[in-house]
Amino acid sequence: FFQRSQARFSLMGSAPASFNTKRSMMVVHDINFELVRESFGLPMRLLYKIVLLRAARKCRHIFAISEYTKQQLVSRGIAPEKI
């Protein structure tokens, strides 16, 4: 479906983990798995942390839905110029 030259875009934070990250973009709605830990079991928190933050580090562009989400990503090592 995608040609090699096309970018990949995900509305779900975990999808770009398997994409060619040099051409991928993602939307991050929140990182509640770290902020509201009691709402997530340990396996889900670990999965989200590994997949979402890894994808965010490797993506070319990230769209954060708010300045707060952007600051939370930056505080976890995501380059601010990507957001």
GROMACS .gro file of C-alpha atoms in nm:
model
   83
    1PHE     CA    1   0.000   0.000   0.000
    2PHE     CA    2   0.277   0.249   0.086
    3GLN     CA    3   0.550   0.324  -0.161
    4ARG     CA    4   0.907   0.339  -0.035
    5SER     CA    5   0.923   0.718  -0.055
    6GLN     CA    6   0.604   0.785   0.138
    7ALA     CA    7   0.604   0.882   0.502
    8ARG     CA    8   0.426   0.675   0.766
    9PHE     CA    9   0.187   0.845   1.003
   10SER     CA   10   0.027   0.705   1.314
   11LEU     CA   11  -0.249   0.844   1.531
   12MET     CA   12  -0.159   0.580   1.788
   13GLY     CA   13   0.168   0.626   1.969
   14SER     CA   14   0.287   0.268   1.937
   15ALA     CA   15   0.251   0.208   1.562
   16PRO     CA   16   0.571   0.373   1.437
   17ALA     CA   17   0.788   0.135   1.637
   18SER     CA   18   0.789  -0.098   1.338
   19PHE     CA   19   0.802   0.171   1.067
   20ASN     CA   20   1.108   0.303   0.892
   21THR     CA   21   1.159   0.573   1.152
   22LYS     CA   22   1.337   0.815   0.922
   23ARG     CA   23   1.004   0.876   0.749
   24SER     CA   24   0.757   0.833   1.033
   25MET     CA   25   0.541   1.073   1.229
   26MET     CA   26   0.325   1.005   1.530
   27VAL     CA   27   0.068   1.169   1.754
   28VAL     CA   28   0.113   1.144   2.130
   29HIS     CA   29  -0.204   1.214   2.323
   30ASP     CA   30  -0.060   1.165   2.670
   31ILE     CA   31   0.178   0.959   2.878
   32ASN     CA   32  -0.072   0.867   3.146
   33PHE     CA   33   0.089   0.525   3.179
   34GLU     CA   34   0.362   0.710   3.374
   35LEU     CA   35   0.160   0.992   3.525
   36VAL     CA   36  -0.140   0.792   3.653
   37ARG     CA   37   0.033   0.464   3.731
   38GLU     CA   38  -0.254   0.323   3.935
   39SER     CA   39  -0.469   0.316   3.618
   40PHE     CA   40  -0.234   0.071   3.445
   41GLY     CA   41  -0.103  -0.266   3.549
   42LEU     CA   42   0.272  -0.320   3.552
   43PRO     CA   43   0.279  -0.517   3.223
   44MET     CA   44   0.090  -0.240   3.038
   45ARG     CA   45   0.306   0.036   3.189
   46LEU     CA   46   0.622  -0.142   3.082
   47LEU     CA   47   0.485  -0.213   2.735
   48TYR     CA   48   0.378   0.149   2.681
   49LYS     CA   49   0.704   0.282   2.817
   50ILE     CA   50   0.916   0.064   2.593
   51VAL     CA   51   0.708   0.096   2.276
   52LEU     CA   52   0.584   0.455   2.292
   53LEU     CA   53   0.900   0.621   2.419
   54ARG     CA   54   1.120   0.414   2.185
   55ALA     CA   55   0.903   0.510   1.890
   56ALA     CA   56   0.904   0.875   1.997
   57ARG     CA   57   1.283   0.880   2.015
   58LYS     CA   58   1.314   0.728   1.668
   59CYS     CA   59   1.037   0.916   1.483
   60ARG     CA   60   1.122   1.211   1.264
   61HIS     CA   61   0.824   1.421   1.380
   62ILE     CA   62   0.593   1.403   1.681
   63PHE     CA   63   0.264   1.585   1.718
   64ALA     CA   64   0.178   1.639   2.084
   65ILE     CA   65  -0.181   1.737   2.152
   66SER     CA   66  -0.080   1.996   2.412
   67GLU     CA   67   0.214   2.192   2.544
   68TYR     CA   68   0.190   1.986   2.862
   69THR     CA   69   0.232   1.660   2.668
   70LYS     CA   70   0.525   1.811   2.481
   71GLN     CA   71   0.696   1.909   2.807
   72GLN     CA   72   0.637   1.562   2.950
   73LEU     CA   73   0.804   1.407   2.643
   74VAL     CA   74   1.096   1.650   2.659
   75SER     CA   75   1.146   1.569   3.026
   76ARG     CA   76   1.184   1.204   2.925
   77GLY     CA   77   1.458   1.270   2.672
   78ILE     CA   78   1.265   1.337   2.351
   79ALA     CA   79   1.429   1.612   2.144
   80PRO     CA   80   1.207   1.925   2.159
   81GLU     CA   81   1.276   2.018   1.796
   82LYS     CA   82   1.099   1.697   1.685
   83ILE     CA   83   0.776   1.793   1.862
   0.00000   0.00000   0.00000
